[in-house]
mmCIF file of N, CA and C and ligand atoms in Angstrom:
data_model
loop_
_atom_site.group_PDB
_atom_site.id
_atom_site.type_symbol
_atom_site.label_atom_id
_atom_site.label_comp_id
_atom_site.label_asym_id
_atom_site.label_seq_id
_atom_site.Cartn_x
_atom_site.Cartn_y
_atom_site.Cartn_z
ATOM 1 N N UNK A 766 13.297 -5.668 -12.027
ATOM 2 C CA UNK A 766 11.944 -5.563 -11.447
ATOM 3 C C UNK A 766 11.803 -4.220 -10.730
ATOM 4 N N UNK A 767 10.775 -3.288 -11.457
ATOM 5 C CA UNK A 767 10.583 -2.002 -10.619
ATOM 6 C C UNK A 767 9.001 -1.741 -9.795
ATOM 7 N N UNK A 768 9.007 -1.641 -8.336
ATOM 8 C CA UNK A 768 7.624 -1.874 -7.648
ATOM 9 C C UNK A 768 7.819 -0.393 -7.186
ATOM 10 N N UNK A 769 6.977 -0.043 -6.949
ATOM 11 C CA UNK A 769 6.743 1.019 -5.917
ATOM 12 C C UNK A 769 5.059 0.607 -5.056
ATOM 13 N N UNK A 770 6.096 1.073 -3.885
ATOM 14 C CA UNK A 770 4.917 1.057 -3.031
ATOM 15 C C UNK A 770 4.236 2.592 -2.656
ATOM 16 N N UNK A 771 3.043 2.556 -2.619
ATOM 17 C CA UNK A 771 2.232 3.886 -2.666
ATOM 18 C C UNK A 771 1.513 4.269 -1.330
ATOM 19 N N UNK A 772 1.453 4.719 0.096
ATOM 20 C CA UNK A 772 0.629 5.205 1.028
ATOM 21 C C UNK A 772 0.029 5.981 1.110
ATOM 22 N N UNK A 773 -1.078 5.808 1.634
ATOM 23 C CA UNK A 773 -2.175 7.027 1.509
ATOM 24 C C UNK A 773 -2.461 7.501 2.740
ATOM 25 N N UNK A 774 -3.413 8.204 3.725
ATOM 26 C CA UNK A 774 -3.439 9.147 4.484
ATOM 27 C C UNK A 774 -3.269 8.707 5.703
ATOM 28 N N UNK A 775 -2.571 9.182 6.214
ATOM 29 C CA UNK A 775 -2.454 8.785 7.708
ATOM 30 C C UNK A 775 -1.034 7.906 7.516
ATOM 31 N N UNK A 776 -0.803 7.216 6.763
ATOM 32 C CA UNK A 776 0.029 6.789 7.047
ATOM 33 C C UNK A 776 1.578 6.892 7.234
ATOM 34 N N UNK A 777 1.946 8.144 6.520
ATOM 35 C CA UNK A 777 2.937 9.002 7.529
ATOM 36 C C UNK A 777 3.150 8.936 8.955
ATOM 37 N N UNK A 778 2.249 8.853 9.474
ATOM 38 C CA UNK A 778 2.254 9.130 11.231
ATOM 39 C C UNK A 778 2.484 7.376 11.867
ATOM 40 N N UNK A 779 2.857 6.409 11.005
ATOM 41 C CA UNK A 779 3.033 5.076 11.468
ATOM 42 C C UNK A 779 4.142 5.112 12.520
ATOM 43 N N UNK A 780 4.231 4.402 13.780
ATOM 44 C CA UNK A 780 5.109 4.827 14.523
ATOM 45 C C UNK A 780 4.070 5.156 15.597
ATOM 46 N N UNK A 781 3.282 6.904 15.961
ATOM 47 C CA UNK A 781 2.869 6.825 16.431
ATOM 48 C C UNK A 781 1.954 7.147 16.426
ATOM 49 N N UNK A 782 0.948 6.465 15.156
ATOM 50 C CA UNK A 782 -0.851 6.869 15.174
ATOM 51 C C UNK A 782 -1.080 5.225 15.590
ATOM 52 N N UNK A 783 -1.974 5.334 16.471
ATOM 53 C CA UNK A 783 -3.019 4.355 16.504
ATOM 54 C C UNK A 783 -2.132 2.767 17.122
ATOM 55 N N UNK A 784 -0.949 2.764 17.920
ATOM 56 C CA UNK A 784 0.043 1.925 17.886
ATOM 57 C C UNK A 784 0.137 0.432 18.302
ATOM 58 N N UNK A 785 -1.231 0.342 18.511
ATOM 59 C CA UNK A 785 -2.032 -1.023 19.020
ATOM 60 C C UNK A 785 -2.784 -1.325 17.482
ATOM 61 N N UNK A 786 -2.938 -0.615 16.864
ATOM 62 C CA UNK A 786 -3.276 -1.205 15.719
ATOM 63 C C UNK A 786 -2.491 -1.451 14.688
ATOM 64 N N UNK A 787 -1.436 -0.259 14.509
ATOM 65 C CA UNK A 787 -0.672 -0.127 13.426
ATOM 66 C C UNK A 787 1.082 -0.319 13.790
ATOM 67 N N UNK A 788 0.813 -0.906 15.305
ATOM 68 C CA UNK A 788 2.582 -0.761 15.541
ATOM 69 C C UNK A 788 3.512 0.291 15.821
ATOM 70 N N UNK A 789 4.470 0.354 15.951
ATOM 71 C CA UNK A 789 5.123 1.300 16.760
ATOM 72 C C UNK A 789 6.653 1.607 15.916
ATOM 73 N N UNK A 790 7.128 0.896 14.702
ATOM 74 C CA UNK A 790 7.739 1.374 13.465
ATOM 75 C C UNK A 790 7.085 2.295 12.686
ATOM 76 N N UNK A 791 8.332 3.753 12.193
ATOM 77 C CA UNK A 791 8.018 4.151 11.489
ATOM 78 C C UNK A 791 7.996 3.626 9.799
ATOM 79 N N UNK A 792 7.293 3.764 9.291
ATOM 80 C CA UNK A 792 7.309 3.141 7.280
ATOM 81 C C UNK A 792 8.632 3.793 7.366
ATOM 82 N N UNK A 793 9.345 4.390 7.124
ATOM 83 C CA UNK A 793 10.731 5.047 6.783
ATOM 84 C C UNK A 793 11.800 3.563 7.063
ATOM 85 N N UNK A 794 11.590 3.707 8.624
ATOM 86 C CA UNK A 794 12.387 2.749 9.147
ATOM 87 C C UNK A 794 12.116 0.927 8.342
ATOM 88 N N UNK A 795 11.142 0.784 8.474
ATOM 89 C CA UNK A 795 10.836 -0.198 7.762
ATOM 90 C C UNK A 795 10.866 -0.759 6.381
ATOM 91 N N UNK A 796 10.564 0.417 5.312
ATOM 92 C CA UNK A 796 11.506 0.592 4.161
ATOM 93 C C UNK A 796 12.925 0.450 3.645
ATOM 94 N N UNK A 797 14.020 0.670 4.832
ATOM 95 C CA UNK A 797 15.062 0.756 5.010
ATOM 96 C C UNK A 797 15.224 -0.936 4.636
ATOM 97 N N UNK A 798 14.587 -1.633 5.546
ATOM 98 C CA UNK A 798 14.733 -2.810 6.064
ATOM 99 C C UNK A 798 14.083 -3.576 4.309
ATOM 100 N N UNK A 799 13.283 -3.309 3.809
ATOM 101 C CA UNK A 799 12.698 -4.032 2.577
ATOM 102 C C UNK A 799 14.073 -4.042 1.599
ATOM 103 N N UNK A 800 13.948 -2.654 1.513
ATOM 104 C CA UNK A 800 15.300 -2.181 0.344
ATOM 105 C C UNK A 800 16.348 -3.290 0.413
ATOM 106 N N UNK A 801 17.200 -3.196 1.767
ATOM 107 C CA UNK A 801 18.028 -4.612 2.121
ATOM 108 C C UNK A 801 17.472 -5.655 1.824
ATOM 109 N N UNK A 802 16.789 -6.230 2.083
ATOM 110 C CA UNK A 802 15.769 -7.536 2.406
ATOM 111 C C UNK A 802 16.058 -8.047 0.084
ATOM 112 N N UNK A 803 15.675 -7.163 -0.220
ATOM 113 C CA UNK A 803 14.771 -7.121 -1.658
ATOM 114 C C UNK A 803 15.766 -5.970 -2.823
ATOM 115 N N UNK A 804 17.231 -6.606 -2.040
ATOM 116 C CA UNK A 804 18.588 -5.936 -3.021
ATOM 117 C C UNK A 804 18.428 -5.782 -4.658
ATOM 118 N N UNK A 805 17.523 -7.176 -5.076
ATOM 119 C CA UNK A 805 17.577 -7.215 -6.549
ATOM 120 C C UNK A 805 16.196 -6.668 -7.213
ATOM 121 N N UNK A 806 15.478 -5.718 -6.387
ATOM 122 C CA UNK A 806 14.244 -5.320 -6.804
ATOM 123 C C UNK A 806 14.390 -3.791 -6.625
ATOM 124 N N UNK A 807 14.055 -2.628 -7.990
ATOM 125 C CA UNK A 807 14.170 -1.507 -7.568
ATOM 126 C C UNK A 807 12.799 -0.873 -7.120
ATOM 127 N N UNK A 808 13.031 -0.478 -5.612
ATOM 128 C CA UNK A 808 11.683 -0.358 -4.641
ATOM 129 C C UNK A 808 11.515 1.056 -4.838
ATOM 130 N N UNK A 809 10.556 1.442 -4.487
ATOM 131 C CA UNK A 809 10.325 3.335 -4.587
ATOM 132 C C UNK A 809 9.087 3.155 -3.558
ATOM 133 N N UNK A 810 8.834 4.230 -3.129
ATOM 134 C CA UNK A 810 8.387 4.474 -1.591
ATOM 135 C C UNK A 810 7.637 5.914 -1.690
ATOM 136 N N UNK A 811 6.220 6.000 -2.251
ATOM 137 C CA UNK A 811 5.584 7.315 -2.350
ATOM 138 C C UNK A 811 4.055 7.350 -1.274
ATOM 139 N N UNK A 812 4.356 8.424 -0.320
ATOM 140 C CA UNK A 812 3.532 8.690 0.257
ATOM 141 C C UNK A 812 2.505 9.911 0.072
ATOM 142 N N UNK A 813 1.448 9.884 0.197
ATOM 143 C CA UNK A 813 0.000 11.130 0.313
ATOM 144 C C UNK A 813 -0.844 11.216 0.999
ATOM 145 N N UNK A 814 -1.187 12.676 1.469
ATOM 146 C CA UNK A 814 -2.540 12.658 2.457
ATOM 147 C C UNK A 814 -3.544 12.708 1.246
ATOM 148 N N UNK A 815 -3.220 13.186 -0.072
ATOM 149 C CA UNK A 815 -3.626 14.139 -1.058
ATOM 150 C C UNK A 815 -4.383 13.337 -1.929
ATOM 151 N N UNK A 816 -5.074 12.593 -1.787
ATOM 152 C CA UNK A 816 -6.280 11.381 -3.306
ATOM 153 C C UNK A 816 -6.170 12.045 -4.858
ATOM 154 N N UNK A 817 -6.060 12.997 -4.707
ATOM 155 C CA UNK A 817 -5.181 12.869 -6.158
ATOM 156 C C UNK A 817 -4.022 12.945 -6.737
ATOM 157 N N UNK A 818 -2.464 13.511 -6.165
ATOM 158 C CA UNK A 818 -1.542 13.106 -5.933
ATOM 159 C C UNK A 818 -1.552 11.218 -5.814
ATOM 160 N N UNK A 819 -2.786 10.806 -4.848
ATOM 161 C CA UNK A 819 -1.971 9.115 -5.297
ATOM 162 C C UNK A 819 -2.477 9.005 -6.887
ATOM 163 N N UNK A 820 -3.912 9.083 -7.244
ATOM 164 C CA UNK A 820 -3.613 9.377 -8.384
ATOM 165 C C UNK A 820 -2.762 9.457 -9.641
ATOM 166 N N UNK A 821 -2.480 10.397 -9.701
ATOM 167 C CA UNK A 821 -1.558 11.435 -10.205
ATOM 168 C C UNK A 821 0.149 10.166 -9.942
ATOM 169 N N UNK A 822 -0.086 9.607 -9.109
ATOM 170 C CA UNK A 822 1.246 8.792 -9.057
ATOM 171 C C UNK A 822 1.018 7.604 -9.245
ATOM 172 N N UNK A 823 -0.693 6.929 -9.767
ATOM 173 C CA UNK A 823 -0.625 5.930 -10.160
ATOM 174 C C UNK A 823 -0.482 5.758 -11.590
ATOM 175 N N UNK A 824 -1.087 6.788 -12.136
ATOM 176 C CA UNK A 824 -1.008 7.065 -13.724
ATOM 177 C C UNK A 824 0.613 7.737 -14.181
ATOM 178 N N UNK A 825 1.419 8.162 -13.577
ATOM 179 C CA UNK A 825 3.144 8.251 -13.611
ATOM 180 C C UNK A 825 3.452 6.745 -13.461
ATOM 181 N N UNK A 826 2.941 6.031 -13.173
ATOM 182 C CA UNK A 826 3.982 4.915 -12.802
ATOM 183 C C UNK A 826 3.258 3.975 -13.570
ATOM 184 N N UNK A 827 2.107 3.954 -13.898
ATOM 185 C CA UNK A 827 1.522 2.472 -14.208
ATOM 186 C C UNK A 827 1.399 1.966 -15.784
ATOM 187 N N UNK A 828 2.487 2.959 -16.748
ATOM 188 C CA UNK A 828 2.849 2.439 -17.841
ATOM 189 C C UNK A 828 3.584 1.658 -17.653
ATOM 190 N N UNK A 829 4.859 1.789 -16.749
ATOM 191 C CA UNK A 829 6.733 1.825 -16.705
ATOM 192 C C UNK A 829 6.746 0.722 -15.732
ATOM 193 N N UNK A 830 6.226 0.689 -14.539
ATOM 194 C CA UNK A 830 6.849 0.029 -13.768
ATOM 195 C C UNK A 830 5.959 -1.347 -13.469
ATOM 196 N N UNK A 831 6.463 -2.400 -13.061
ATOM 197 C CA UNK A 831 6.190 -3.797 -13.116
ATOM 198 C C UNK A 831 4.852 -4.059 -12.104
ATOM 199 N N UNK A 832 5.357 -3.590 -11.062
ATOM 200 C CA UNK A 832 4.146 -3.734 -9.969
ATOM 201 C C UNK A 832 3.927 -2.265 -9.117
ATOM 202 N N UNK A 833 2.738 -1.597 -8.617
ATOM 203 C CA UNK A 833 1.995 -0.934 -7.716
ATOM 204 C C UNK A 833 1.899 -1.848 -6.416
ATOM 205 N N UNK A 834 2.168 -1.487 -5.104
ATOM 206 C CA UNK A 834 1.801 -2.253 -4.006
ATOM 207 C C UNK A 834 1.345 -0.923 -3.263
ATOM 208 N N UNK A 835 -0.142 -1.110 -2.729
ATOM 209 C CA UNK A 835 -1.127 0.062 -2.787
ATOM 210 C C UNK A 835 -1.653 0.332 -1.131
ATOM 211 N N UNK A 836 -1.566 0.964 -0.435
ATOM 212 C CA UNK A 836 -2.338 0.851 0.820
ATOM 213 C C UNK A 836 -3.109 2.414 0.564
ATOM 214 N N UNK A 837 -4.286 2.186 0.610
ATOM 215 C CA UNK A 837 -4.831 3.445 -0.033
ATOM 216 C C UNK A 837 -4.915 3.663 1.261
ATOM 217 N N UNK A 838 -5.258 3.157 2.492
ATOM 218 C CA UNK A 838 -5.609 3.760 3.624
ATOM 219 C C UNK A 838 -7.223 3.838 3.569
ATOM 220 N N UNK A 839 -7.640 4.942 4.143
ATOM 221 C CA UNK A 839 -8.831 5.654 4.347
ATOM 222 C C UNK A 839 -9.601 5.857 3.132
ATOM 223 N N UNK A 840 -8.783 5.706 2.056
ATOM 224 C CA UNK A 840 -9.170 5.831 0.466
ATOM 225 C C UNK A 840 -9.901 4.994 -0.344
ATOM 226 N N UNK A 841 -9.094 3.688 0.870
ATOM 227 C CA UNK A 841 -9.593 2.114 -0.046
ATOM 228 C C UNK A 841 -11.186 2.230 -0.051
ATOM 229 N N UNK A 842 -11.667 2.688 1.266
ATOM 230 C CA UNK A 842 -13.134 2.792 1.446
ATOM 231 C C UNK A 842 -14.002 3.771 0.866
ATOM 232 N N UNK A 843 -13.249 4.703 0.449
ATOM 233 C CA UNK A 843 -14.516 5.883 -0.484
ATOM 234 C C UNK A 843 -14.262 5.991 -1.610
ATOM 235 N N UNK A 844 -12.755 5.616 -2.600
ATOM 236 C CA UNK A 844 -12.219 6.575 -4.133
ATOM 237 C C UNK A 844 -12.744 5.466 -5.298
ATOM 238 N N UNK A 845 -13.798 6.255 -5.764
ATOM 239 C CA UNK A 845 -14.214 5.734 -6.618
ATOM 240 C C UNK A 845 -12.730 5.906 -7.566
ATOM 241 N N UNK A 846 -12.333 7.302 -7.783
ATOM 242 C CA UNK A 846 -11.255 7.666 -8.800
ATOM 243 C C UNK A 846 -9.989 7.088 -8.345
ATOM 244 N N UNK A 847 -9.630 6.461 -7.437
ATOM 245 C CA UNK A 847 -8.020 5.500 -7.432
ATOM 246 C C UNK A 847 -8.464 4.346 -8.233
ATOM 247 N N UNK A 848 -9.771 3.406 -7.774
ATOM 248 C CA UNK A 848 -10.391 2.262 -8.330
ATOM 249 C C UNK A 848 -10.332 2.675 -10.109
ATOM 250 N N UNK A 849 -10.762 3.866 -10.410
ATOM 251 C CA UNK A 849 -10.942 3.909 -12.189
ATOM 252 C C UNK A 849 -9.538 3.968 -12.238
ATOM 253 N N UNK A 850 -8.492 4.745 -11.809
ATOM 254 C CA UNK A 850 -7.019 4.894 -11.963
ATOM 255 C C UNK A 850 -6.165 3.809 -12.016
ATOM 256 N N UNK A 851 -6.586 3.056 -11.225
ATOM 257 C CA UNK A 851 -5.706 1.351 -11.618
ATOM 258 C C UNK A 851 -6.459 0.513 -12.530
ATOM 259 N N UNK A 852 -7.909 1.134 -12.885
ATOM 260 C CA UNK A 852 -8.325 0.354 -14.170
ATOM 261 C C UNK A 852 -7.580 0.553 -15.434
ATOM 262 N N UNK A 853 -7.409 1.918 -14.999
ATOM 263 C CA UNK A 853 -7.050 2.520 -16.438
ATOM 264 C C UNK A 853 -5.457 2.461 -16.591
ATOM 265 N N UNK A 854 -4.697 2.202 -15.743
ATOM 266 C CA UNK A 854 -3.261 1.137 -15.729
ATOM 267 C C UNK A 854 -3.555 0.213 -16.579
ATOM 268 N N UNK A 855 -1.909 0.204 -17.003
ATOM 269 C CA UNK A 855 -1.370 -1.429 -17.282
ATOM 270 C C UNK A 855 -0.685 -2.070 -15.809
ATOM 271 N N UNK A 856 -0.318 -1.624 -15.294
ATOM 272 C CA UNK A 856 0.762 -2.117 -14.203
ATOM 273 C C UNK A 856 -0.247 -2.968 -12.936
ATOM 274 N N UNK A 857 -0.063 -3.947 -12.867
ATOM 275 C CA UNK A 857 -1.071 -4.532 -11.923
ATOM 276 C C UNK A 857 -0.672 -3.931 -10.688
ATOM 277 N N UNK A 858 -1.546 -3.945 -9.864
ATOM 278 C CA UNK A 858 -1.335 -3.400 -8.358
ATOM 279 C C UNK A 858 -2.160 -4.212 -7.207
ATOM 280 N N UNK A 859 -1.046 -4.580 -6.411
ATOM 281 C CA UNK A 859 -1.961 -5.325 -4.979
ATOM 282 C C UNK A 859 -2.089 -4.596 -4.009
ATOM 283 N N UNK A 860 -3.197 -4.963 -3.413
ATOM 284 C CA UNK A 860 -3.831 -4.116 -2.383
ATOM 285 C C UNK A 860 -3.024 -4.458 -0.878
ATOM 286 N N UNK A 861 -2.905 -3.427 -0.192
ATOM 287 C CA UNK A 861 -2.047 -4.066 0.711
ATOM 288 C C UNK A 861 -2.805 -3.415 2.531
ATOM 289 N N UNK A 862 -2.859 -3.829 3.452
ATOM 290 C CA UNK A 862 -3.226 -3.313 4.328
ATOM 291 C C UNK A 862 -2.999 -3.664 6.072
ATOM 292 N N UNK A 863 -2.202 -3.088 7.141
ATOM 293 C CA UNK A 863 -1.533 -3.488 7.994
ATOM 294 C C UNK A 863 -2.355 -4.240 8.785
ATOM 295 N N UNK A 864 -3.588 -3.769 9.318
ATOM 296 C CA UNK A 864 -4.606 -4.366 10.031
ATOM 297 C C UNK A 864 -5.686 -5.072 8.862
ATOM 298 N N UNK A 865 -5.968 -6.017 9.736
ATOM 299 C CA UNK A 865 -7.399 -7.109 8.732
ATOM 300 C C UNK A 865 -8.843 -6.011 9.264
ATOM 301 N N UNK A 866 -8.701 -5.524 8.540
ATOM 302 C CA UNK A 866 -9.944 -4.379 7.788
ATOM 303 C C UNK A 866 -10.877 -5.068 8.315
ATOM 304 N N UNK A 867 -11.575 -6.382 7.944
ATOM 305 C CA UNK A 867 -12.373 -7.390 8.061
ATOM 306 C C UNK A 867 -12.805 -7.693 9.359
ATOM 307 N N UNK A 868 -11.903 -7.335 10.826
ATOM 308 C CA UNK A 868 -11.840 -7.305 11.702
ATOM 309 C C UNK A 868 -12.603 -6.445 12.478
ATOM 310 N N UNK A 869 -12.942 -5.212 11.574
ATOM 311 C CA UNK A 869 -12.728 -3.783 12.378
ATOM 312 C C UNK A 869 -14.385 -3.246 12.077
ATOM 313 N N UNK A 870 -14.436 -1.795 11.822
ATOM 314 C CA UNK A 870 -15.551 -1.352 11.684
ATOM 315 C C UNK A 870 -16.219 -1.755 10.331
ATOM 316 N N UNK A 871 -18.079 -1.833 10.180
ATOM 317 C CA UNK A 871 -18.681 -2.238 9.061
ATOM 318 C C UNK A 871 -17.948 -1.338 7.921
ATOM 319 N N UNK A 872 -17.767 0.004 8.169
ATOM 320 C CA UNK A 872 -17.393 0.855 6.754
ATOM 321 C C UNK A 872 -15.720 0.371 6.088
ATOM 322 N N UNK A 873 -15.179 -0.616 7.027
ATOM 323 C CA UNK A 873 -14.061 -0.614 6.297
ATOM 324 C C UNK A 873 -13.792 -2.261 5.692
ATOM 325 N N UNK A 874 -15.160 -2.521 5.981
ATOM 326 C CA UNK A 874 -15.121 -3.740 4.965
ATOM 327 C C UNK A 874 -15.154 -3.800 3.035
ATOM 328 N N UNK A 875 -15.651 -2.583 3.173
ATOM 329 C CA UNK A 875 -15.953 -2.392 1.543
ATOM 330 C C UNK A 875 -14.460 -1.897 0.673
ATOM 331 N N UNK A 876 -13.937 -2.117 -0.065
ATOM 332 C CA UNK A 876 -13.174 -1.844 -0.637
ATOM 333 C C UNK A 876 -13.312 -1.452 -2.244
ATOM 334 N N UNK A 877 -13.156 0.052 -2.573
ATOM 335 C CA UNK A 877 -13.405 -0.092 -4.303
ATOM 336 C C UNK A 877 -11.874 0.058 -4.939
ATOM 337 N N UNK A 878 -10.720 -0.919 -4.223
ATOM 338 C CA UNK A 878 -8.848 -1.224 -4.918
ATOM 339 C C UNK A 878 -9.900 -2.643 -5.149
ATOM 340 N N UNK A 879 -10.177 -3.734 -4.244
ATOM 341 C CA UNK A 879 -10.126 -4.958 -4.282
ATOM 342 C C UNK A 879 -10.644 -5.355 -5.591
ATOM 343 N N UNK A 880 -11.553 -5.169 -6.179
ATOM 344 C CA UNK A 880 -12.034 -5.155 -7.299
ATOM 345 C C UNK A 880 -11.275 -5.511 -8.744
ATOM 346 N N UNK A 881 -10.639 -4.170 -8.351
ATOM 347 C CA UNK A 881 -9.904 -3.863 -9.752
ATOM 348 C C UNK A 881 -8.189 -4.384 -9.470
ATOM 349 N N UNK A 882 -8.020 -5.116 -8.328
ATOM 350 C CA UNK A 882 -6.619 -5.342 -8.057
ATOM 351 C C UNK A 882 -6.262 -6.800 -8.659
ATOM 352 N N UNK A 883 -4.753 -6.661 -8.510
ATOM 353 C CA UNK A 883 -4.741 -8.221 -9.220
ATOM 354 C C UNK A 883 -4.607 -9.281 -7.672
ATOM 355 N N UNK A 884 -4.338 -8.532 -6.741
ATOM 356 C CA UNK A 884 -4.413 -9.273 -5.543
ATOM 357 C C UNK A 884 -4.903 -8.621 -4.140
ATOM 358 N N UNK A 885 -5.526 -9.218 -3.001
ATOM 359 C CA UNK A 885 -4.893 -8.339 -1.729
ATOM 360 C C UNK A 885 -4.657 -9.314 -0.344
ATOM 361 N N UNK A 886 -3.524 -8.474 0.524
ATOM 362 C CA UNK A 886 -2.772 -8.760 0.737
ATOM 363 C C UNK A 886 -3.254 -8.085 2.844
ATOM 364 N N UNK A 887 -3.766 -8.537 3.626
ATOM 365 C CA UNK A 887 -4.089 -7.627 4.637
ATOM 366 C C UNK A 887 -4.200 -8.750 5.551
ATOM 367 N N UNK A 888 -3.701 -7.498 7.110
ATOM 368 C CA UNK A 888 -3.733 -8.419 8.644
ATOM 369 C C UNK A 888 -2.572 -8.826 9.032
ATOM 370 N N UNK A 889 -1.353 -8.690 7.874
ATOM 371 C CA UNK A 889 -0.349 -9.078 8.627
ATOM 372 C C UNK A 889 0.454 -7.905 8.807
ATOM 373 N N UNK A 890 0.258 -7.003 9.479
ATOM 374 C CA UNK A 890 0.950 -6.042 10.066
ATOM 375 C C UNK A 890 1.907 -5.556 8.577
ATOM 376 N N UNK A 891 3.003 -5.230 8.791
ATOM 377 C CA UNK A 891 3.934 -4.620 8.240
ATOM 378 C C UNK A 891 4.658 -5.750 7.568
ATOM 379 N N UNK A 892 3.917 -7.029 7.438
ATOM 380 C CA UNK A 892 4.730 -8.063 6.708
ATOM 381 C C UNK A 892 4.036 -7.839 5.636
ATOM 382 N N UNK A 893 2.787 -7.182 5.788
ATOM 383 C CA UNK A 893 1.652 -7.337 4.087
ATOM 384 C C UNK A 893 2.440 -6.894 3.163
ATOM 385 N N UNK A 894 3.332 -5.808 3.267
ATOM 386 C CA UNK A 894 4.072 -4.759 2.418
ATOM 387 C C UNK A 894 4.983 -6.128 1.820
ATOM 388 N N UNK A 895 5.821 -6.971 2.938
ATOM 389 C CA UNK A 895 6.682 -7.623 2.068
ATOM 390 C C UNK A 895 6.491 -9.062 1.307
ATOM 391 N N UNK A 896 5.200 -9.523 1.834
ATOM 392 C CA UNK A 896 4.633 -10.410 1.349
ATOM 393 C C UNK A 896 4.022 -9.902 -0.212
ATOM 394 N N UNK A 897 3.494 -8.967 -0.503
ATOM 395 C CA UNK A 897 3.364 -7.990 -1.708
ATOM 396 C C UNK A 897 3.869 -7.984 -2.242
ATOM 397 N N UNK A 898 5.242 -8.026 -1.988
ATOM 398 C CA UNK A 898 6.705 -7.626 -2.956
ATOM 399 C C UNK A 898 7.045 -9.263 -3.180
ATOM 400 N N UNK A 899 6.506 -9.811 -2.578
ATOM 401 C CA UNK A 899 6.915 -11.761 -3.214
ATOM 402 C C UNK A 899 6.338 -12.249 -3.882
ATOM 403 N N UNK A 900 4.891 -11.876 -3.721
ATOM 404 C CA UNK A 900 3.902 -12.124 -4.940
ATOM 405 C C UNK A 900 4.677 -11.515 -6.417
ATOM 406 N N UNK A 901 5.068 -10.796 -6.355
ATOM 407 C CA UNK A 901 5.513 -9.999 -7.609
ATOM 408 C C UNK A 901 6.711 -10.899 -8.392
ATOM 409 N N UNK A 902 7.358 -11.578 -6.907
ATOM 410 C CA UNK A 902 8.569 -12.623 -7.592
ATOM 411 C C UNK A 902 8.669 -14.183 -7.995
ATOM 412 N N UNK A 903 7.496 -14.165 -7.518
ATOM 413 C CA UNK A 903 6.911 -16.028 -7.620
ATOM 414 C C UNK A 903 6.801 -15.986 -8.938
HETATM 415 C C1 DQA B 1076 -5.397 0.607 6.687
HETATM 416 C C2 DQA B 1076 -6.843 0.275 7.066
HETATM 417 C C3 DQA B 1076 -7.765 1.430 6.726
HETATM 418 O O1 DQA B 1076 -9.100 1.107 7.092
HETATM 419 C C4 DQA B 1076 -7.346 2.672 7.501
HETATM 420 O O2 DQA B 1076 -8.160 3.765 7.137
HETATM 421 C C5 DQA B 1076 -5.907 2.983 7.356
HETATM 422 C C6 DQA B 1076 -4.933 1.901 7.337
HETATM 423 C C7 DQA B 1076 -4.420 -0.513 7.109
HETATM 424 O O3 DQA B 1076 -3.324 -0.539 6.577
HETATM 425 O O4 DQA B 1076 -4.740 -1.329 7.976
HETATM 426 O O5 DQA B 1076 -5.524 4.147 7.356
HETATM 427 O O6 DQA B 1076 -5.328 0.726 5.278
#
């Protein structure tokens, strides 16, 4: 089983952007912890500020590999072109997101991943990522 998980902007700075919302682990550190967790699954871990770079790394990966687990970030709410990019996959991809979006401001209710995803996955902090990766094993 090959997943990669994909981050989009801002989310580099996890740890210490925003730490009442997003927690106070860095993704690095927390990755560490999946990899262990999820021995018999080969995980890959690609981050971007860059919307076409994720792109560009959904169409590299979404012949080959089994599952996409996606936090577009800031992306989920405007890219029309990630939304056509996982159409135009084979590799299903779930949407994944640390805070419940749903919670927060009107603009980040809209999503153009949810659509075209085969699942999503948001609100539970840094468990969404591994709850993502179980869907894939059920
Ligand atoms: C986020 C939610 C988005 O609205 C925001 O722009 C992010 C992170 C989340 O994981 O909760 O950068 O995707």
């Amino acid at each position: 089983m090959k997943l990669i998980i994909i981050n989009g902007p801002n989310l580099n700075l996890l740890g210490k952007r925003e730490p009442e919302v997003y927690g106070n682990r860095t993704f690095e550190d927390y990755f560490t912890e999946l990899q262990f967790k999820f021995k018999d699954v080969q995980l890959e871990y690609f981050q971007s500020n860059i919307e076409g770079e994720i792109i560009g790394k959904i169409q590299e990966v979404g012949f080959s590999h089994d599952g996409v687990i996606l936090n577009a970030a800031a992306y989920t709410h405007t890219s029309v072109g990630i939304g056509d990019a996982i159409k135009a996959v084979e590799t299903p991809v779930v949407e994944v997101h640390i805070s419940n979006t749903h919670q927060r401001e009107d603009f980040r209710h809209v999503s153009y991943i949810s659509p075209v995803a085969k699942g999503v996955i948001l609100g539970f902090g840094l468990q969404s990522y591994d709850l993502a990766i179980q869907s894939f094993l059920d």
